[in-house]
XYZ file of N, CA and C in Angstrom:
864
model
N 0.713 -1.133 0.073
C -0.292 -0.095 0.502
C 0.402 1.124 0.107
N 0.489 1.452 -0.302
C 1.344 3.091 -0.672
C 1.036 4.323 -0.057
N 2.586 4.864 0.591
C 2.265 5.167 1.392
C 1.543 5.167 3.027
N 1.973 4.559 3.148
C 1.692 3.634 4.002
C 2.803 3.400 5.684
N 2.593 3.993 6.674
C 3.622 4.203 7.465
C 4.590 3.163 7.733
N 5.881 2.468 7.766
C 6.100 0.964 8.295
C 7.387 1.299 9.234
N 6.849 0.446 10.272
C 7.855 0.857 12.042
C 8.668 0.071 11.651
N 10.634 1.534 11.837
C 11.315 0.999 11.781
C 12.393 -0.694 12.128
N 12.681 -1.439 12.075
C 12.990 -2.107 12.186
C 14.301 -2.439 13.415
N 13.779 -3.580 14.027
C 14.684 -3.024 15.479
C 15.701 -3.928 15.053
N 16.109 -3.520 14.988
C 18.101 -4.453 15.385
C 18.368 -5.073 16.250
N 18.385 -6.352 16.371
C 18.679 -7.196 16.865
C 20.496 -8.269 17.118
N 21.223 -7.567 18.283
C 21.661 -8.503 18.416
C 22.106 -9.073 18.797
N 22.921 -9.953 18.114
C 22.881 -11.828 18.143
C 23.345 -12.514 19.673
N 23.040 -13.177 19.927
C 24.037 -13.687 21.467
C 25.105 -14.365 21.053
N 25.917 -13.604 21.026
C 27.651 -14.261 21.178
C 27.411 -15.278 22.388
N 28.692 -16.467 21.342
C 29.252 -17.574 22.241
C 29.094 -16.927 23.738
N 30.839 -16.191 22.957
C 31.285 -15.559 25.030
C 30.307 -15.279 25.687
N 28.934 -14.444 25.305
C 28.013 -14.204 26.262
C 27.286 -15.270 26.511
N 27.048 -16.342 26.461
C 26.506 -17.536 26.412
C 27.449 -18.288 27.848
N 28.645 -18.138 27.676
C 29.636 -19.136 28.040
C 29.493 -17.903 29.501
N 29.395 -16.654 29.620
C 29.477 -16.277 30.944
C 28.585 -16.593 31.738
N 27.146 -16.325 31.064
C 25.648 -17.017 31.431
C 25.746 -18.200 32.078
N 26.656 -19.061 31.386
C 25.895 -20.193 32.267
C 27.709 -20.554 33.506
N 28.257 -19.557 33.074
C 29.238 -19.928 34.566
C 28.836 -19.142 35.601
N 28.133 -17.889 35.811
C 27.093 -17.697 36.828
C 26.262 -18.055 36.955
N 25.698 -19.562 36.211
C 24.704 -19.967 37.056
C 25.140 -21.184 37.430
N 26.287 -21.738 36.919
C 26.700 -22.695 37.838
C 27.496 -22.242 39.637
N 27.996 -20.963 39.655
C 28.391 -20.607 40.139
C 27.171 -20.409 41.835
N 26.055 -18.951 41.086
C 24.437 -19.354 41.443
C 24.205 -21.190 41.931
N 24.457 -21.416 41.144
C 23.573 -23.158 41.876
C 24.785 -23.150 42.993
N 26.170 -23.437 42.820
C 26.602 -23.949 44.202
C 26.556 -23.264 45.108
N 26.153 -21.386 44.696
C 25.924 -20.922 46.318
C 24.027 -21.638 46.523
N 23.620 -21.752 45.569
C 22.237 -21.575 46.153
C 22.301 -23.168 46.808
N 22.722 -24.251 46.750
C 22.948 -25.893 46.544
C 22.699 -26.315 48.408
N 23.212 -25.526 48.943
C 23.677 -26.113 50.658
C 22.173 -25.427 51.817
N 21.590 -24.056 50.743
C 20.296 -23.606 51.639
C 19.274 -24.244 50.802
N 19.426 -25.158 49.687
C 18.333 -25.643 49.124
C 18.278 -27.114 49.764
N 19.465 -27.847 50.294
C 19.135 -28.709 50.807
C 19.441 -28.758 52.201
N 19.489 -28.049 53.060
C 18.941 -27.551 54.457
C 17.253 -27.140 54.565
N 17.090 -26.943 53.181
C 15.224 -26.891 53.268
C 15.045 -28.655 53.300
N 15.301 -28.805 52.183
C 15.162 -29.668 51.917
C 15.134 -31.400 52.840
N 15.571 -31.004 53.964
C 16.856 -31.896 54.528
C 15.511 -31.867 55.747
N 14.981 -30.489 56.159
C 13.993 -29.735 57.361
C 12.987 -30.557 56.995
N 12.494 -30.745 56.077
C 11.163 -31.395 55.231
C 10.474 -32.956 54.884
N 12.191 -33.282 55.322
C 12.209 -35.156 55.524
C 12.241 -35.134 56.685
N 11.788 -36.768 57.266
C 11.763 -37.850 58.357
C 13.077 -38.044 58.219
N 13.941 -38.318 59.018
C 15.667 -39.143 59.633
C 15.325 -40.039 58.909
N 14.269 -41.298 58.812
C 14.671 -42.144 58.087
C 14.971 -41.890 56.197
N 14.019 -40.872 55.758
C 14.084 -40.992 54.466
C 16.079 -40.291 53.947
N 15.926 -39.574 55.572
C 17.784 -39.284 54.544
C 18.895 -40.209 54.634
N 17.944 -41.631 54.741
C 19.699 -41.861 54.999
C 19.328 -43.673 53.337
N 18.023 -42.644 53.004
C 18.154 -43.974 52.130
C 19.124 -43.769 50.749
N 19.933 -44.844 50.659
C 21.233 -44.743 49.571
C 20.322 -45.432 47.840
N 20.115 -44.589 46.702
C 21.259 -43.480 46.855
C 20.083 -42.202 46.825
N 20.626 -40.892 47.869
C 19.564 -40.369 48.240
C 18.979 -39.223 47.200
N 17.869 -39.192 47.872
C 17.056 -37.881 47.612
C 17.109 -36.833 47.069
N 16.938 -36.414 45.997
C 17.943 -35.215 45.863
C 16.698 -34.189 45.068
N 15.355 -34.336 45.238
C 14.030 -33.941 45.074
C 13.124 -35.108 45.508
N 13.213 -34.424 46.796
C 12.012 -35.542 47.970
C 10.846 -35.321 47.155
N 10.267 -36.580 47.712
C 8.430 -36.428 47.658
C 7.437 -36.773 48.366
N 8.171 -37.051 49.060
C 7.193 -37.202 50.698
C 7.659 -36.081 51.426
N 7.229 -35.222 51.275
C 7.307 -33.505 52.159
C 6.267 -34.062 54.058
N 6.882 -33.707 54.701
C 6.941 -33.375 56.270
C 7.021 -31.706 56.896
N 6.030 -31.565 57.342
C 6.136 -30.362 58.499
C 6.202 -31.222 59.659
N 6.516 -32.152 60.439
C 6.514 -32.465 61.488
C 7.573 -32.492 62.278
N 8.708 -31.836 61.922
C 9.871 -31.395 62.053
C 9.570 -29.549 62.586
N 9.430 -28.883 62.047
C 8.960 -27.387 62.257
C 8.338 -27.490 63.885
N 7.287 -28.444 63.928
C 6.485 -28.151 64.660
C 6.858 -28.817 66.102
N 8.000 -29.843 65.534
C 8.463 -29.721 66.745
C 9.114 -29.067 67.874
N 10.412 -28.703 66.531
C 11.000 -27.088 67.032
C 10.149 -26.008 67.177
N 8.958 -25.632 66.970
C 8.003 -24.332 67.640
C 7.669 -24.823 68.264
N 7.408 -26.148 68.957
C 6.574 -26.562 70.545
C 7.721 -27.141 71.574
N 9.316 -26.787 71.023
C 10.149 -27.295 72.283
C 10.454 -26.043 73.284
N 9.976 -26.212 73.968
C 9.865 -24.968 75.622
C 11.743 -24.166 75.214
N 12.877 -25.689 75.202
C 14.109 -24.903 74.955
C 14.467 -24.341 73.743
N 13.732 -24.223 72.405
C 14.041 -23.545 71.440
C 13.888 -22.427 71.789
N 12.622 -22.206 72.152
C 11.536 -20.793 72.575
C 12.511 -19.929 73.295
N 13.323 -20.685 74.287
C 13.831 -20.122 75.471
C 15.180 -19.691 74.693
N 16.110 -20.487 73.617
C 16.763 -19.924 72.764
C 17.081 -19.033 71.991
N 15.601 -18.674 71.813
C 15.277 -17.744 71.211
C 15.333 -16.367 71.404
N 14.142 -16.722 72.437
C 14.529 -15.311 73.071
C 15.643 -14.680 73.846
N 16.256 -15.226 74.073
C 17.434 -15.614 74.582
C 18.737 -14.775 73.726
N 18.300 -15.048 72.278
C 19.550 -14.999 71.237
C 18.598 -12.843 70.943
N 17.335 -13.025 71.074
C 16.878 -11.669 70.834
C 17.476 -10.878 71.481
N 16.870 -11.187 72.705
C 17.626 -9.818 73.760
C 19.625 -9.488 73.620
N 19.454 -10.736 73.513
C 21.660 -10.568 73.479
C 21.849 -9.545 72.184
N 21.228 -9.943 70.932
C 21.335 -9.056 69.692
C 20.779 -7.857 69.621
N 19.549 -7.787 70.571
C 19.469 -6.044 70.766
C 20.370 -5.422 72.025
N 20.635 -5.624 72.466
C 21.477 -4.961 73.965
C 22.472 -4.815 73.180
N 23.398 -5.504 71.996
C 24.904 -5.471 71.741
C 24.136 -4.139 70.498
N 22.959 -4.267 69.869
C 23.385 -3.524 68.872
C 23.671 -2.172 69.693
N 22.188 -2.175 70.557
C 21.854 -0.599 70.767
C 23.200 -0.440 71.793
N 24.001 -1.252 72.239
C 25.521 -0.549 72.678
C 26.151 -0.505 71.929
N 26.271 -1.164 70.758
C 27.212 -0.532 70.193
C 26.935 0.549 68.947
N 25.483 0.036 68.711
C 25.226 1.818 68.167
C 25.529 3.498 68.496
N 25.868 3.429 69.605
C 25.308 4.404 71.076
C 27.144 4.344 71.082
N 27.993 3.755 70.871
C 28.957 3.411 71.702
C 29.871 4.076 70.145
N 30.029 3.529 68.905
C 30.556 3.662 67.286
C 29.953 4.986 66.703
N 28.727 5.393 67.342
C 28.314 6.583 67.182
C 29.313 7.910 67.373
N 29.322 7.783 69.257
C 30.357 9.566 69.528
C 31.356 8.796 69.367
N 32.393 7.711 69.262
C 33.419 7.572 68.661
C 34.023 7.731 67.904
N 32.779 6.817 66.769
C 32.525 7.538 65.149
C 33.261 9.403 65.208
N 32.333 9.666 65.703
C 32.364 11.490 65.385
C 33.518 11.615 66.321
N 34.104 10.903 67.374
C 35.087 12.065 68.357
C 36.268 12.232 67.449
N 36.788 10.671 66.598
C 37.646 10.524 65.134
C 37.445 11.228 64.193
N 36.179 11.611 64.070
C 35.935 12.530 63.009
C 36.146 14.277 62.855
N 35.824 14.431 63.901
C 36.139 16.168 64.000
C 37.157 16.261 64.965
N 37.591 15.453 65.488
C 38.364 15.906 66.583
C 40.477 15.385 66.264
N 41.117 15.827 66.203
C 42.256 15.679 65.711
C 43.208 15.952 67.205
N 44.009 14.882 67.908
C 44.405 14.968 68.651
C 45.948 14.113 68.714
N 46.955 14.105 69.679
C 48.091 13.790 69.439
C 47.668 11.957 69.665
N 47.871 11.449 69.214
C 47.538 9.236 69.059
C 46.583 9.460 68.527
N 46.069 10.121 67.229
C 44.480 9.804 66.994
C 44.992 8.856 65.728
N 45.492 8.831 64.964
C 46.053 8.226 63.897
C 46.131 6.857 64.183
N 46.929 6.610 65.328
C 47.581 5.042 65.731
C 46.707 5.346 66.293
N 45.573 5.394 66.881
C 44.297 5.071 67.409
C 43.545 3.988 66.144
N 43.480 4.421 64.969
C 42.782 4.353 64.031
C 43.518 3.023 63.657
N 44.819 2.916 63.414
C 45.631 1.479 63.287
C 45.199 0.405 64.543
N 45.320 0.807 65.107
C 45.519 0.071 66.752
C 43.333 -0.933 66.618
N 42.669 0.065 65.907
C 40.837 -0.223 65.778
C 40.834 -0.890 64.513
N 41.634 -1.255 63.168
C 42.029 -1.794 62.560
C 42.605 -2.799 62.548
N 44.088 -2.803 63.799
C 44.129 -4.096 63.594
C 43.975 -5.008 64.291
N 42.900 -4.582 65.522
C 42.099 -5.847 66.008
C 41.377 -6.783 65.056
N 41.115 -6.154 64.038
C 40.185 -6.670 63.117
C 41.438 -8.451 62.396
N 42.355 -8.297 62.723
C 43.116 -9.052 62.165
C 43.035 -10.270 63.135
N 42.732 -10.459 64.385
C 43.327 -11.676 65.181
C 41.746 -11.738 65.423
N 41.612 -13.300 65.260
C 39.961 -13.858 65.803
C 39.360 -14.260 67.051
N 38.569 -13.754 66.809
C 37.637 -13.325 68.162
C 38.437 -15.016 69.865
N 38.857 -15.691 69.327
C 39.228 -17.226 70.331
C 40.349 -16.785 70.635
N 40.906 -15.278 69.795
C 42.738 -15.420 70.938
C 41.601 -13.878 71.990
N 40.624 -13.297 72.351
C 39.330 -12.714 73.483
C 39.363 -13.503 74.371
N 38.931 -14.671 74.060
C 38.556 -15.480 74.825
C 38.788 -15.915 76.180
N 40.182 -16.049 76.310
C 40.557 -16.222 77.501
C 40.867 -14.993 78.617
N 40.882 -13.883 77.735
C 41.248 -12.331 78.395
C 39.499 -12.225 79.133
N 38.182 -12.408 78.218
C 37.402 -11.850 78.652
C 36.995 -12.596 79.700
N 37.167 -14.160 80.051
C 36.322 -15.104 80.599
C 36.645 -14.832 82.126
N 38.433 -14.772 81.877
C 39.153 -14.507 82.973
C 38.451 -12.837 83.781
N 37.578 -11.923 82.978
C 37.590 -10.543 83.684
C 35.895 -11.007 83.470
N 35.303 -11.436 83.114
C 34.237 -11.133 83.529
C 33.554 -12.639 84.615
N 34.966 -13.559 84.778
C 34.734 -14.117 86.019
C 35.394 -13.335 87.591
N 36.221 -12.208 87.403
C 35.565 -11.228 88.650
C 34.905 -10.751 88.620
N 34.413 -10.324 87.263
C 33.245 -9.256 87.620
C 32.069 -10.182 87.755
N 32.149 -11.580 88.200
C 30.572 -11.882 88.377
C 30.025 -11.798 87.380
N 29.642 -12.129 85.767
C 29.477 -12.315 84.765
C 28.748 -13.127 83.874
N 30.014 -14.441 84.308
C 29.691 -15.264 83.816
C 28.798 -16.101 84.089
N 27.558 -17.066 83.100
C 26.278 -17.443 83.047
C 25.703 -16.379 82.622
N 25.791 -15.011 82.425
C 24.519 -14.237 82.233
C 24.386 -14.045 80.754
N 22.979 -13.212 80.447
C 22.855 -12.603 79.131
C 23.686 -11.717 78.713
N 24.018 -10.605 80.164
C 25.195 -9.703 80.091
C 26.081 -9.592 79.640
N 26.745 -10.838 79.776
C 28.476 -11.403 79.469
C 28.767 -11.648 77.691
N 27.151 -11.520 77.042
C 26.928 -12.461 75.666
C 26.459 -11.154 74.886
N 26.279 -9.590 75.790
C 25.901 -9.006 75.229
C 27.390 -8.084 74.827
N 27.911 -7.492 75.947
C 29.646 -6.582 76.034
C 30.534 -7.841 75.557
N 30.783 -9.661 75.135
C 31.290 -10.284 74.211
C 31.040 -9.811 72.879
N 30.154 -9.914 72.329
C 29.857 -9.578 71.026
C 29.652 -7.971 70.798
N 29.138 -7.120 71.396
C 29.880 -5.907 71.204
C 31.408 -5.415 71.396
N 32.508 -6.088 72.009
C 33.843 -6.144 71.925
C 33.375 -6.619 70.669
N 33.538 -7.418 69.962
C 33.210 -8.152 68.782
C 33.088 -7.080 67.367
N 31.906 -6.564 67.348
C 32.388 -5.488 66.755
C 31.826 -4.502 66.539
N 32.545 -3.969 67.871
C 32.797 -2.429 67.530
C 34.121 -1.222 66.585
N 35.164 -2.340 66.544
C 36.130 -1.397 65.870
C 35.403 -1.787 63.892
N 35.118 -2.081 63.522
C 34.830 -2.148 62.464
C 33.378 -1.395 62.491
N 32.417 -0.751 63.632
C 31.138 -0.190 63.354
C 31.973 1.686 64.147
N 33.109 1.377 64.354
C 33.471 2.760 64.147
C 33.658 3.495 62.912
N 34.625 2.907 62.728
C 36.045 3.179 61.567
C 34.365 3.120 60.798
N 33.277 2.307 60.658
C 32.401 3.448 59.103
C 31.515 3.995 59.845
N 31.049 4.191 61.182
C 30.030 5.231 61.347
C 31.629 6.772 61.493
N 33.262 6.080 61.306
C 34.254 7.666 61.204
C 33.951 8.338 59.374
N 33.560 7.097 58.409
C 33.943 7.264 57.277
C 32.518 8.244 57.121
N 31.664 7.211 57.679
C 30.402 8.066 56.778
C 30.271 9.764 57.657
N 30.731 10.176 59.138
C 30.243 11.389 59.145
C 32.043 11.825 58.931
N 33.055 11.388 58.075
C 34.165 12.364 57.249
C 33.215 13.169 55.945
N 32.218 12.739 55.164
C 32.008 12.855 54.394
C 31.020 14.169 54.778
N 30.495 14.473 56.558
C 29.796 15.594 56.271
C 30.119 16.813 56.856
N 30.354 18.046 55.804
C 30.684 19.207 55.766
C 30.674 19.408 57.289
N 31.645 20.181 57.755
C 31.569 20.803 59.456
C 30.910 22.199 59.413
N 30.891 22.654 58.279
C 30.063 24.378 58.634
C 28.740 23.918 58.601
N 27.782 22.566 58.444
C 26.246 22.955 59.335
C 27.036 22.244 60.348
N 27.391 21.866 61.647
C 27.490 21.913 62.639
C 27.956 23.622 62.809
N 29.183 24.085 62.403
C 29.717 25.371 62.511
C 27.937 26.739 62.575
N 26.983 26.186 61.695
C 25.897 27.373 61.876
C 25.333 26.592 62.829
N 25.056 25.455 63.122
C 24.089 25.507 64.483
C 24.496 25.718 65.413
N 26.015 25.977 65.394
C 26.816 26.217 66.944
C 26.708 28.060 67.134
N 26.195 28.213 66.079
C 26.177 30.286 65.757
C 24.936 30.570 65.497
N 23.844 29.703 65.551
C 22.575 29.559 66.385
C 21.877 29.446 67.525
N 22.799 28.726 68.285
C 22.726 28.862 69.777
C 22.972 26.780 70.072
N 23.191 25.986 69.403
C 22.845 25.103 69.216
C 24.241 24.679 70.315
N 24.162 23.448 70.937
C 25.449 22.771 71.629
C 25.841 21.809 70.903
N 27.398 21.694 70.970
C 27.870 20.590 69.971
C 26.990 19.029 70.091
N 26.435 18.785 71.206
C 25.625 17.610 71.604
C 24.369 17.597 70.492
N 23.710 19.012 70.470
C 22.795 19.178 70.090
C 23.141 19.260 68.083
N 23.916 19.721 67.730
C 24.234 19.856 66.435
C 24.907 17.920 66.096
N 25.194 17.442 66.757
C 25.400 16.047 66.548
C 24.159 14.767 66.148
N 23.085 15.458 67.108
C 21.799 14.923 67.237
C 21.090 15.319 65.882
N 20.738 16.946 65.949
C 19.941 17.285 64.949
C 20.126 17.510 63.484
N 21.966 17.590 63.455
C 22.347 18.074 61.908
C 23.268 16.604 61.683
N 23.640 15.882 62.591
C 24.365 14.854 62.163
C 24.001 13.360 61.842
N 23.797 12.973 62.769
C 22.694 11.798 62.739
C 21.285 11.837 61.606
N 20.669 12.923 61.556
C 19.911 12.617 60.245
C 20.577 11.962 59.186
N 22.125 12.524 58.406
C 22.410 12.457 57.186
C 23.542 10.827 57.486
N 23.131 10.987 58.588
C 23.985 9.600 58.645
C 23.736 8.494 58.792
N 21.967 8.358 58.716
C 20.725 7.305 58.984
C 21.819 6.354 57.668
N 21.987 6.384 56.205
C 22.569 5.091 55.890
C 23.363 4.130 56.503
N 24.724 4.977 57.157
C 25.817 4.798 57.585
C 25.080 3.639 59.179
N 24.384 4.620 59.816
C 23.771 3.851 61.517
C 22.761 2.492 61.218
N 21.925 2.197 59.979
C 21.202 1.534 59.533
C 22.223 0.038 59.454
N 23.212 0.827 58.346
C 24.339 -0.136 58.468
C 24.987 -1.209 59.049
N 25.199 -0.147 60.055
C 25.863 -0.585 61.217
C 24.892 -1.425 62.275
N 24.025 -0.871 62.449
C 22.423 -1.944 63.026
C 22.795 -3.347 62.138
N 22.738 -3.919 60.955
C 22.886 -4.709 60.743
C 23.785 -5.217 61.183
N 24.444 -5.047 61.123
C 26.228 -5.539 61.233
C 26.302 -6.137 62.412
N 26.151 -5.272 63.708
C 26.523 -5.370 65.040
C 25.033 -6.731 65.210
N 24.289 -6.549 64.921
C 22.848 -7.389 64.705
C 23.124 -9.062 64.454
N 24.114 -9.124 62.724
C 23.984 -10.224 62.279
C 25.622 -10.572 63.651
N 26.647 -9.642 64.183
C 27.796 -10.740 64.536
C 26.778 -11.040 66.051
N 25.941 -10.585 66.881
C 25.520 -11.129 68.395
C 24.621 -12.501 67.573
N 23.390 -11.930 67.010
C 22.972 -13.547 66.507
C 23.623 -14.536 66.131
N 24.852 -14.377 64.972
C 25.214 -15.546 65.148
C 25.806 -16.475 65.978
N 26.646 -15.651 66.386
C 27.876 -15.893 68.477
C 27.453 -17.803 68.361
N 28.508 -17.819 68.064
C 29.027 -19.626 68.612
C 29.929 -19.687 70.177
N 30.797 -19.084 69.878
C 32.365 -19.251 70.747
C 31.790 -18.658 72.099
N 31.558 -17.643 72.384
C 31.059 -16.558 72.890
C 30.112 -17.650 73.989
N 28.820 -17.610 73.142
C 27.882 -18.052 74.039
C 28.094 -20.034 74.186
N 28.896 -20.471 73.803
C 29.298 -21.664 74.347
C 30.581 -21.884 75.343
N 31.133 -20.832 75.620
C 31.805 -20.645 76.683
C 31.819 -20.051 78.033
N 31.355 -18.697 77.369
C 30.548 -17.887 78.679
C 29.362 -18.054 79.276
N 28.216 -18.834 79.149
C 27.334 -19.472 79.264
C 27.296 -21.162 79.745
N 26.949 -21.902 80.977
C 26.752 -22.981 81.402
C 25.293 -23.372 81.360
N 24.977 -23.113 81.573
C 23.253 -23.426 82.024
C 22.490 -23.662 80.485
N 21.315 -24.733 80.130
C 21.180 -24.344 78.938
C 20.069 -23.717 78.756
N 19.328 -22.619 80.355
C 17.944 -21.940 79.853
C 18.900 -20.676 79.752
N 20.406 -20.738 79.475
C 20.281 -19.350 79.679
C 21.885 -19.656 78.238
N 21.363 -20.834 77.583
C 21.486 -20.721 75.847
C 21.052 -20.009 74.784
N 22.057 -19.371 74.154
C 21.161 -18.501 72.631
C 21.329 -20.069 71.481
N 21.081 -19.349 71.009
C 20.817 -20.708 69.820
C 21.419 -21.630 68.807
N 22.521 -20.471 68.665
C 23.603 -21.253 68.153
C 24.487 -22.480 68.672
N 24.965 -21.901 70.124
C 25.364 -22.922 71.009
C 24.156 -24.194 71.626
N 22.893 -23.903 71.633
C 21.507 -24.615 72.088
C 21.082 -25.240 71.303
N 21.703 -25.210 70.189
C 20.685 -25.769 69.021
C 22.262 -26.968 68.601
N 23.092 -26.955 68.652
C 24.324 -27.627 68.893
C 24.131 -28.850 69.855
N 23.654 -28.323 70.661
C 23.521 -29.204 72.641
C 22.533 -30.521 72.561
N 21.155 -29.484 71.334
C 19.879 -30.058 71.632
C 20.086 -31.217 70.439
N 20.305 -30.760 69.608
C 19.847 -31.826 68.172
C 21.432 -32.981 68.004
N 21.917 -31.955 68.573
C 23.570 -33.139 67.437
C 23.968 -33.705 68.529
N 23.981 -35.190 68.808
C 23.614 -36.077 69.710
C 25.282 -36.670 69.945
N 25.432 -37.066 71.337
C 26.665 -37.875 71.207
C 26.355 -39.488 70.385
N 25.493 -40.057 70.227
C 25.655 -41.049 69.683
C 23.986 -41.465 69.139
N 23.737 -39.991 68.415
C 22.476 -40.026 67.299
C 22.671 -38.360 67.295
N 21.651 -38.316 66.528
C 21.709 -36.903 65.689
C 20.499 -36.912 65.227
N 19.423 -35.942 65.135
C 18.618 -35.683 64.474
C 18.814 -34.905 63.601
N 18.982 -35.137 62.309
C 19.365 -33.747 61.720
C 18.449 -33.520 61.022
N 16.980 -33.754 61.058
C 15.714 -32.770 60.344
C 15.165 -32.091 61.564
N 15.242 -32.215 62.072
C 15.325 -31.229 63.395
C 15.962 -29.958 63.129
N 17.425 -30.568 63.745
C 18.371 -29.712 63.493
C 18.585 -28.775 62.458
N 18.048 -28.994 61.292
C 18.109 -28.105 59.795
C 16.827 -27.415 59.808
N 15.181 -27.783 60.735
C 14.404 -26.907 60.639
C 14.584 -25.571 61.541
N 15.284 -26.362 62.471
C 15.933 -24.889 63.793
C 16.355 -24.260 62.968
N 17.518 -25.017 62.185
C 18.312 -24.163 61.403
C 17.825 -22.577 60.105
N 16.780 -23.679 59.944
C 16.053 -22.693 58.991
C 15.189 -21.849 59.511
N 14.523 -21.786 60.736
C 13.511 -21.278 61.639
C 14.316 -20.204 62.190
N 15.627 -20.360 62.177
C 17.022 -19.659 63.493
C 17.051 -18.298 62.029
N 16.974 -18.838 60.911
C 18.001 -17.845 60.107
C 17.011 -17.108 59.188
N 15.478 -17.072 59.914
C 14.812 -16.560 58.837
C 14.468 -14.972 59.210
N 14.998 -14.701 60.297
C 14.540 -13.485 60.577
C 15.442 -12.949 59.981
N 16.955 -13.795 59.891
C 17.920 -13.124 58.976
C 17.769 -12.672 57.708
N 17.320 -13.422 56.890
C 16.967 -13.498 55.490
C 16.036 -12.230 55.482
N 15.321 -12.001 56.231
C 13.740 -10.733 56.189
C 14.615 -9.012 57.051
N 15.110 -9.848 57.622
C 16.054 -8.323 57.707
C 16.524 -7.950 56.131
N 17.698 -8.702 56.211
C 18.339 -8.605 55.326
C 18.051 -7.708 53.618
N 16.945 -8.425 53.350
C 15.813 -8.121 52.418
C 15.449 -7.010 52.453
N 14.769 -6.326 53.570
C 14.548 -4.664 53.187
C 15.469 -3.712 53.808
N 16.243 -4.204 54.241
C 17.352 -3.440 54.663
C 19.300 -3.663 53.793
N 18.543 -3.745 52.732
C 19.811 -4.559 51.947
C 20.402 -3.257 51.752
N 19.859 -2.155 51.069
C 20.092 -1.011 50.475
C 20.875 -0.159 51.225
N 20.420 -0.454 52.355
C 21.390 0.853 53.383
C 22.465 -0.459 54.147
N 22.739 -1.759 53.939
C 24.147 -2.154 53.984
C 25.183 -2.190 52.875
N 24.808 -2.139 51.810
C 25.817 -2.311 50.562
C 26.029 -0.245 50.512
N 25.333 0.716 51.077
C 25.414 1.625 50.994
C 26.923 2.101 51.821
N 26.485 1.325 53.273
C 27.346 1.547 54.509
C 28.963 0.822 54.162
N 28.613 -0.483 53.052
C 30.103 -0.836 53.023
C 31.182 -0.640 52.047
N 30.120 0.614 51.104
C 30.666 1.021 49.911
C 31.692 2.460 50.296
N 30.836 2.910 51.663
C 31.197 4.466 51.977
C 32.914 4.871 52.084
N 32.903 5.985 51.639
C 33.945 6.138 51.093
C 35.012 5.304 50.179
N 33.766 4.755 49.083
C 34.670 4.218 47.923
C 35.022 4.895 46.988
N 33.964 6.033 46.712
C 34.464 7.053 45.665
C 34.631 8.677 46.383
N 36.165 8.986 46.042
C 36.449 10.304 46.808
C 36.181 11.045 45.344
N 35.339 12.262 46.203
C 35.200 13.488 45.186
C 36.443 14.619 45.184
């Protein structure tokens, strides 16, 4: 038909073999990372008898929620969950308060030995937490803090503080000091300038530190196993290992169901707050 309007041809880019290879490699790597998660969920949905079949059932057909029912109705598991929530919340609040003040002081004040102090904070991350265990155990024993949730809060805070302080300092370095000077000219004290000027601008950093400290406290196993001896004072990681992993037999399905239930809050928290975590970890990566 004469004069009819023709749509412009869409130019299609062929899928190169190199791209296919990259996508295939990424798919393999993703599968390797996701397979342990899949297997954990799969084990939790089977009975212990089905787990010992040979060859193993990579795709189980008989699924059951009995292990989840037993775990959620267990008094010990709910106690572990409550203790972990208390320790994680207390440690996170304490770490946030200390890291904000310490990060602000290191960012705004220059004093003799400040750089050496920063190096000290960074170097403390080189040593594993087990190196602190003997010193903390001796200190808490003299302070009569052993077998208490406060000991676990302080231990988790000790582990999380160095990185948290450096992260808060990095965020506060990016805030112009002129904003605080203007607030002080209007009559605000330095503390009010910190609360009303600096903290709202460092919200991504505070959220990132909150997630990091919460994860450190929630996943703690070493301090929870060593500093606490009574079963009703245990947190999730050591409590589950003592409850489901026996000397003569192991309730694999129950342990997997408990692990899935214990991990679920962390996944939900990270899914909703991952943007702040990424912003916090990449802070200072680009210099203007």
